[in-house]
XYZ file of C-alpha atoms in Angstrom:
388
model
C -1.324 -5.688 25.819
C -1.517 -2.386 27.665
C -2.011 -4.214 30.965
C 0.887 -6.551 30.188
C 3.186 -3.632 29.352
C 2.248 -1.820 32.568
C 2.831 -4.961 34.626
C 6.271 -5.447 33.067
C 7.449 -1.837 33.232
C 5.228 0.123 35.632
C 4.488 2.537 32.771
C 0.821 3.397 32.223
C -0.605 3.881 28.722
C -3.463 5.937 27.361
C -4.738 4.979 23.921
C -6.034 7.835 21.766
C -9.192 6.811 19.919
C -11.181 8.167 16.990
C -8.511 7.604 14.327
C -9.997 7.957 10.784
C -9.924 5.007 8.394
C -8.406 6.636 5.285
C -4.647 7.178 5.118
C -4.545 10.895 4.309
C -7.321 11.606 6.825
C -5.145 9.859 9.393
C -2.271 12.143 8.415
C -4.374 15.252 9.109
C -5.449 13.733 12.439
C -1.844 13.021 13.475
C -0.758 16.533 12.503
C -3.402 18.011 14.795
C -2.279 15.748 17.635
C 1.361 16.739 17.200
C 0.381 20.413 17.355
C -0.515 19.762 20.996
C 3.186 19.469 21.770
C 3.987 17.767 25.066
C 0.253 17.399 25.760
C -0.201 15.247 22.674
C 0.656 11.602 21.975
C 4.170 10.321 22.536
C 4.280 7.109 20.464
C 2.588 7.076 17.064
C 1.969 4.511 14.359
C 2.693 6.372 11.115
C 2.446 5.468 7.452
C 5.856 5.380 5.818
C 4.734 7.971 3.254
C 4.139 10.533 6.031
C 7.636 10.522 7.472
C 9.045 13.240 5.235
C 6.131 15.517 6.101
C 6.287 14.860 9.841
C 10.051 14.590 10.318
C 10.403 17.957 12.060
C 7.984 16.781 14.764
C 9.550 13.349 15.294
C 12.386 12.300 17.561
C 15.634 10.867 16.198
C 15.478 7.296 17.548
C 19.121 6.367 16.991
C 20.325 7.293 20.513
C 17.503 5.292 22.095
C 17.519 2.202 19.855
C 20.962 1.957 18.207
C 20.619 -1.805 17.669
C 17.377 -1.430 15.716
C 18.804 1.534 13.818
C 21.539 -0.727 12.440
C 19.178 -3.589 11.599
C 16.825 -1.857 9.139
C 16.906 -3.530 5.735
C 18.648 -1.486 3.016
C 15.469 -1.414 0.910
C 13.711 0.469 3.734
C 16.479 2.818 4.859
C 15.571 5.700 2.575
C 12.001 5.673 3.899
C 12.890 5.699 7.589
C 16.180 7.653 7.670
C 15.341 11.221 6.639
C 17.762 14.135 6.906
C 20.173 11.961 8.850
C 17.491 11.117 11.451
C 15.892 7.757 12.148
C 12.350 9.096 12.377
C 10.589 5.744 12.843
C 11.176 2.009 13.259
C 9.502 -0.260 10.652
C 6.490 -1.939 12.270
C 4.722 -3.575 9.325
C 6.118 -3.797 5.797
C 3.441 -4.057 3.098
C 3.266 -4.740 -0.631
C 0.392 -4.941 -3.094
C -0.563 -8.509 -4.069
C -3.328 -10.393 -5.875
C -5.586 -12.653 -3.818
C -7.523 -15.264 -5.746
C -9.979 -18.114 -5.289
C -7.836 -21.182 -5.927
C -10.885 -23.436 -5.884
C -12.562 -21.434 -8.652
C -9.432 -21.411 -10.801
C -9.361 -25.223 -10.642
C -13.110 -25.432 -11.283
C -12.760 -23.474 -14.523
C -9.623 -25.232 -15.737
C -6.906 -22.717 -14.894
C -3.695 -24.307 -13.640
C -1.967 -21.107 -12.547
C -2.981 -17.606 -11.441
C -2.640 -14.797 -13.985
C 0.811 -13.366 -14.660
C -0.451 -10.499 -16.846
C -3.470 -8.203 -16.807
C -4.609 -9.742 -20.092
C -4.628 -13.169 -18.468
C -6.516 -11.799 -15.458
C -9.181 -10.319 -17.729
C -9.659 -13.632 -19.518
C -9.831 -15.667 -16.307
C -12.018 -13.161 -14.466
C -14.562 -13.028 -17.289
C -14.778 -16.793 -17.663
C -15.229 -17.390 -13.922
C -17.690 -14.496 -13.640
C -19.875 -15.845 -16.439
C -19.745 -19.355 -15.025
C -20.647 -18.341 -11.479
C -23.511 -16.165 -12.654
C -24.828 -19.025 -14.740
C -24.878 -21.107 -11.547
C -27.034 -18.538 -9.757
C -24.450 -16.216 -8.160
C -25.855 -13.142 -9.908
C -23.801 -10.628 -7.880
C -20.477 -12.290 -8.727
C -17.673 -10.223 -10.306
C -14.323 -11.296 -11.646
C -12.083 -8.672 -10.053
C -12.579 -6.259 -7.152
C -10.210 -3.508 -6.089
C -10.315 -0.204 -4.191
C -11.131 2.562 -6.664
C -12.259 5.370 -4.347
C -10.452 8.712 -4.530
C -8.016 7.833 -1.751
C -4.387 6.885 -1.215
C -5.105 3.276 -2.148
C -5.949 4.424 -5.682
C -2.554 6.125 -5.952
C -0.976 2.751 -5.148
C -3.125 0.870 -7.672
C -2.675 3.365 -10.483
C 1.071 3.568 -9.886
C 1.260 -0.206 -10.379
C -0.779 -0.028 -13.587
C 1.331 2.829 -14.906
C 4.717 1.260 -14.160
C 3.556 -2.060 -15.628
C 3.155 -0.370 -19.005
C 6.378 1.654 -18.836
C 4.567 4.902 -18.075
C 6.937 6.081 -15.351
C 6.738 6.337 -11.557
C 4.829 9.650 -11.315
C 8.050 11.397 -10.285
C 11.337 9.859 -11.380
C 14.568 9.634 -9.397
C 15.875 12.749 -11.186
C 12.725 14.693 -10.311
C 11.097 14.570 -13.746
C 7.290 14.353 -13.671
C 6.056 11.431 -15.774
C 2.305 11.022 -16.078
C 1.373 12.577 -19.423
C 2.491 9.814 -21.768
C 0.790 7.144 -23.904
C 1.710 4.265 -21.576
C 0.197 5.855 -18.458
C -2.901 6.913 -20.402
C -3.327 3.375 -21.739
C -3.009 1.905 -18.232
C -5.753 4.171 -16.842
C -8.021 3.451 -19.817
C -7.608 -0.282 -19.287
C -8.694 0.040 -15.642
C -11.713 2.093 -16.684
C -12.657 -0.656 -19.141
C -12.803 -3.166 -16.250
C -15.629 -1.227 -14.570
C -18.980 -2.795 -15.399
C -17.197 -5.566 -17.356
C -15.215 -7.658 -14.844
C -15.434 -5.205 -11.909
C -18.574 -3.788 -10.256
C -19.892 -0.438 -11.533
C -19.501 0.818 -7.947
C -15.751 0.078 -7.804
C -14.909 3.826 -8.036
C -16.587 4.080 -4.627
C -14.858 1.032 -3.108
C -12.524 1.513 -0.192
C -10.122 -1.278 0.701
C -12.587 -2.681 3.232
C -15.343 -2.780 0.580
C -13.183 -4.747 -1.843
C -12.052 -7.149 0.882
C -15.649 -7.642 1.999
C -16.799 -8.509 -1.514
C -14.011 -11.035 -1.902
C -14.416 -12.591 1.543
C -18.146 -13.063 1.015
C -17.588 -15.103 -2.147
C -18.603 -12.441 -4.683
C -15.306 -12.198 -6.559
C -12.548 -14.378 -8.002
C -9.689 -11.870 -7.688
C -8.816 -9.060 -5.269
C -6.059 -6.457 -5.094
C -4.995 -6.353 -1.430
C -2.070 -5.510 0.830
C 0.182 -8.182 2.259
C 3.175 -7.867 4.497
C 5.450 -9.032 7.248
C 6.523 -7.691 10.640
C 9.107 -4.956 10.774
C 11.561 -4.518 13.617
C 14.878 -6.303 13.203
C 14.998 -6.906 9.457
C 18.748 -7.380 9.165
C 18.308 -11.117 8.614
C 15.732 -10.739 5.855
C 16.933 -11.540 2.359
C 16.061 -9.563 -0.758
C 12.855 -11.548 -1.225
C 9.595 -10.624 0.464
C 7.561 -13.477 1.922
C 4.085 -12.027 2.155
C 1.163 -12.477 4.488
C -2.262 -10.927 3.925
C -3.288 -8.511 6.655
C -6.971 -8.407 7.464
C -9.736 -10.091 9.373
C -12.868 -12.047 8.662
C -13.969 -15.388 7.296
C -13.415 -16.177 3.629
C -15.678 -18.193 1.351
C -13.750 -20.784 -0.640
C -10.024 -21.474 -0.833
C -7.939 -18.318 -0.947
C -4.380 -17.995 -2.201
C -2.161 -15.090 -3.171
C 0.340 -14.309 -5.869
C 2.199 -11.288 -7.186
C 0.080 -8.726 -8.995
C -0.224 -9.256 -12.753
C 2.039 -7.322 -15.068
C 1.664 -5.309 -18.229
C 3.758 -5.093 -21.367
C 6.914 -3.939 -19.535
C 7.008 -5.133 -15.936
C 5.247 -6.703 -12.968
C 5.306 -4.726 -9.735
C 3.715 -4.171 -6.351
C 3.662 -0.882 -4.451
C 5.658 -0.671 -1.226
C 3.712 0.312 1.853
C 3.965 -0.051 5.570
C 3.809 1.687 8.899
C 6.444 2.584 11.437
C 6.524 3.418 15.111
C 7.643 6.972 15.812
C 8.091 9.125 18.915
C 6.985 12.746 19.168
C 9.833 15.237 19.456
C 7.852 16.905 22.236
C 7.667 13.813 24.453
C 8.966 14.171 28.019
C 9.536 10.410 28.333
C 11.714 9.226 25.412
C 13.240 6.301 27.317
C 9.804 5.004 28.279
C 8.608 5.580 24.697
C 11.510 3.487 23.403
C 10.522 0.708 25.804
C 6.971 0.763 24.390
C 8.256 0.622 20.809
C 10.356 -2.445 21.637
C 7.397 -4.051 23.395
C 5.065 -3.497 20.428
C 7.608 -4.892 17.975
C 8.131 -7.969 20.132
C 4.406 -8.620 20.613
C 3.704 -8.279 16.908
C 6.441 -10.752 16.031
C 5.104 -13.200 18.617
C 1.589 -12.898 17.169
C 2.939 -13.386 13.658
C 4.850 -16.517 14.657
C 1.768 -17.927 16.406
C -0.340 -17.338 13.298
C -2.625 -14.862 15.039
C -2.367 -11.922 12.619
C -2.419 -13.444 9.165
C -4.841 -15.085 6.808
C -2.457 -16.732 4.383
C 1.320 -17.100 4.016
C 2.734 -17.348 0.512
C 5.924 -19.290 -0.156
C 8.185 -19.075 -2.004
C 8.729 -15.345 -2.076
C 6.792 -13.413 -4.700
C 8.690 -10.135 -4.797
C 12.317 -9.138 -5.071
C 12.899 -5.902 -3.145
C 16.375 -5.318 -4.572
C 16.032 -5.936 -8.295
C 15.827 -3.061 -10.745
C 15.162 -5.257 -13.777
C 11.636 -6.643 -13.413
C 10.088 -9.146 -15.764
C 6.656 -10.704 -15.976
C 7.852 -13.893 -14.264
C 9.197 -12.179 -11.142
C 7.743 -9.049 -9.605
C 9.556 -6.261 -7.779
C 8.541 -3.720 -5.174
C 8.259 -0.054 -6.167
C 8.009 2.952 -3.880
C 5.661 5.882 -4.132
C 7.465 9.177 -4.915
C 8.009 10.227 -1.306
C 11.787 10.163 -1.314
C 12.180 13.039 -3.730
C 9.253 15.242 -2.728
C 8.549 14.106 0.838
C 7.100 17.455 1.930
C 4.859 17.757 -1.122
C 3.810 14.114 -1.283
C 0.336 14.698 0.126
C -0.391 17.282 -2.577
C 1.106 15.058 -5.260
C -0.944 12.038 -4.210
C -4.207 13.977 -3.971
C -3.691 15.390 -7.452
C -2.775 11.961 -8.803
C -5.610 9.895 -7.383
C -8.043 12.715 -8.184
C -7.033 12.649 -11.844
C -7.195 8.860 -12.089
C -10.550 8.780 -10.318
C -11.947 11.304 -12.812
C -10.925 8.892 -15.587
C -12.536 5.899 -13.843
C -15.842 7.724 -13.371
C -15.859 9.087 -16.927
C -15.661 12.680 -15.729
C -12.535 13.231 -17.846
C -10.858 11.589 -20.791
C -7.607 9.907 -19.841
C -5.527 12.077 -22.180
C -7.016 15.311 -20.812
C -6.605 14.151 -17.206
C -2.951 13.226 -17.803
C -2.204 16.582 -19.475
C -3.765 18.563 -16.635
C -2.163 16.377 -13.965
C 1.295 16.825 -15.417
C 0.925 20.610 -15.351
C -0.260 20.532 -11.746
C 2.546 18.256 -10.575
C 5.183 20.396 -12.301
C 3.725 23.400 -10.475
C 3.644 21.622 -7.098
C 7.133 20.144 -7.282
C 8.921 22.837 -9.282
C 10.360 20.112 -11.508
C 10.287 19.538 -15.227
C 8.054 17.140 -17.156
C 9.473 13.838 -18.313
C 10.675 13.368 -21.858
C 8.103 10.754 -22.917
C 6.240 12.243 -25.883
C 2.464 12.411 -26.115
C 0.606 10.547 -28.820
């Protein structure tokens, strides 16, 4: 691709290597690069949750790509337009989904994938017991990333919202983590460990969970899916999802929306954008590279080169505010309200949840301490949901 871009434009590229695997480690790496000013990178692939923290170091792209600025889907505008600036162009839009072994569901008599966590537990246990009885001793019902990383924030947010436990920080700024619904959601996830999920799940990164599923050692997997960004003006309010990843899968894989709890059924919004350093001396050339990357990704998507499975019809509604357990919606992490403090908020949140998963802390004690810490970090008030 670099050679093709240079042939087309005469612009030479240098790719910076050594990028860490974990999201917040990548953020620290990008911050150090941006501190190099004009000597640092010019075009960056950035997680959408970073944009509020990096906005002062990123170029406003509207003068260079006015057509793309007007084509960003409304559901994504608040993530990419910050302080009146278009700080990045959506490159990949992601959402949390459930991958499952369709062949195993049929084998054990299940006509449809689970719509609730209770259904997932029942199906996962039955398939797990059956596969182990047939000699697959390392088989588990459900695998998911439980390491103390950003992916756990996404998982736990889904669990919490499913039970009506709030969105960590609400639209009015209230902190909502210390409540019976959130505590119940974390306790349920802890109960999975050693029952339908491996005892080592609290150490699983996303690649570990994907590897276990791909190798035929699990019936269900929490994973990211998505679609190309770029010109999203023609996209409707439904998200047609495609699993991002690589590798060969054992069995017949399919995907569906994540299961729901007693209140709703949701998937966390994710994604990455293409941004340009404010210190770049070549903004026009940078804009040409951004357009090139968007075009190449869309071409690869249309050729079927970057996906493992396409799910139709759409599984998520990105515009609805009234979820039900038959139709899932997309929820955002609390970056819009506290964009500068989000890194601190997320580290506190996934640290507290991880302590519950490992048994280091009781869920009620972890929620109480977390709420105090988030109130201190954000300067906001706690939510009004009473403790048990």
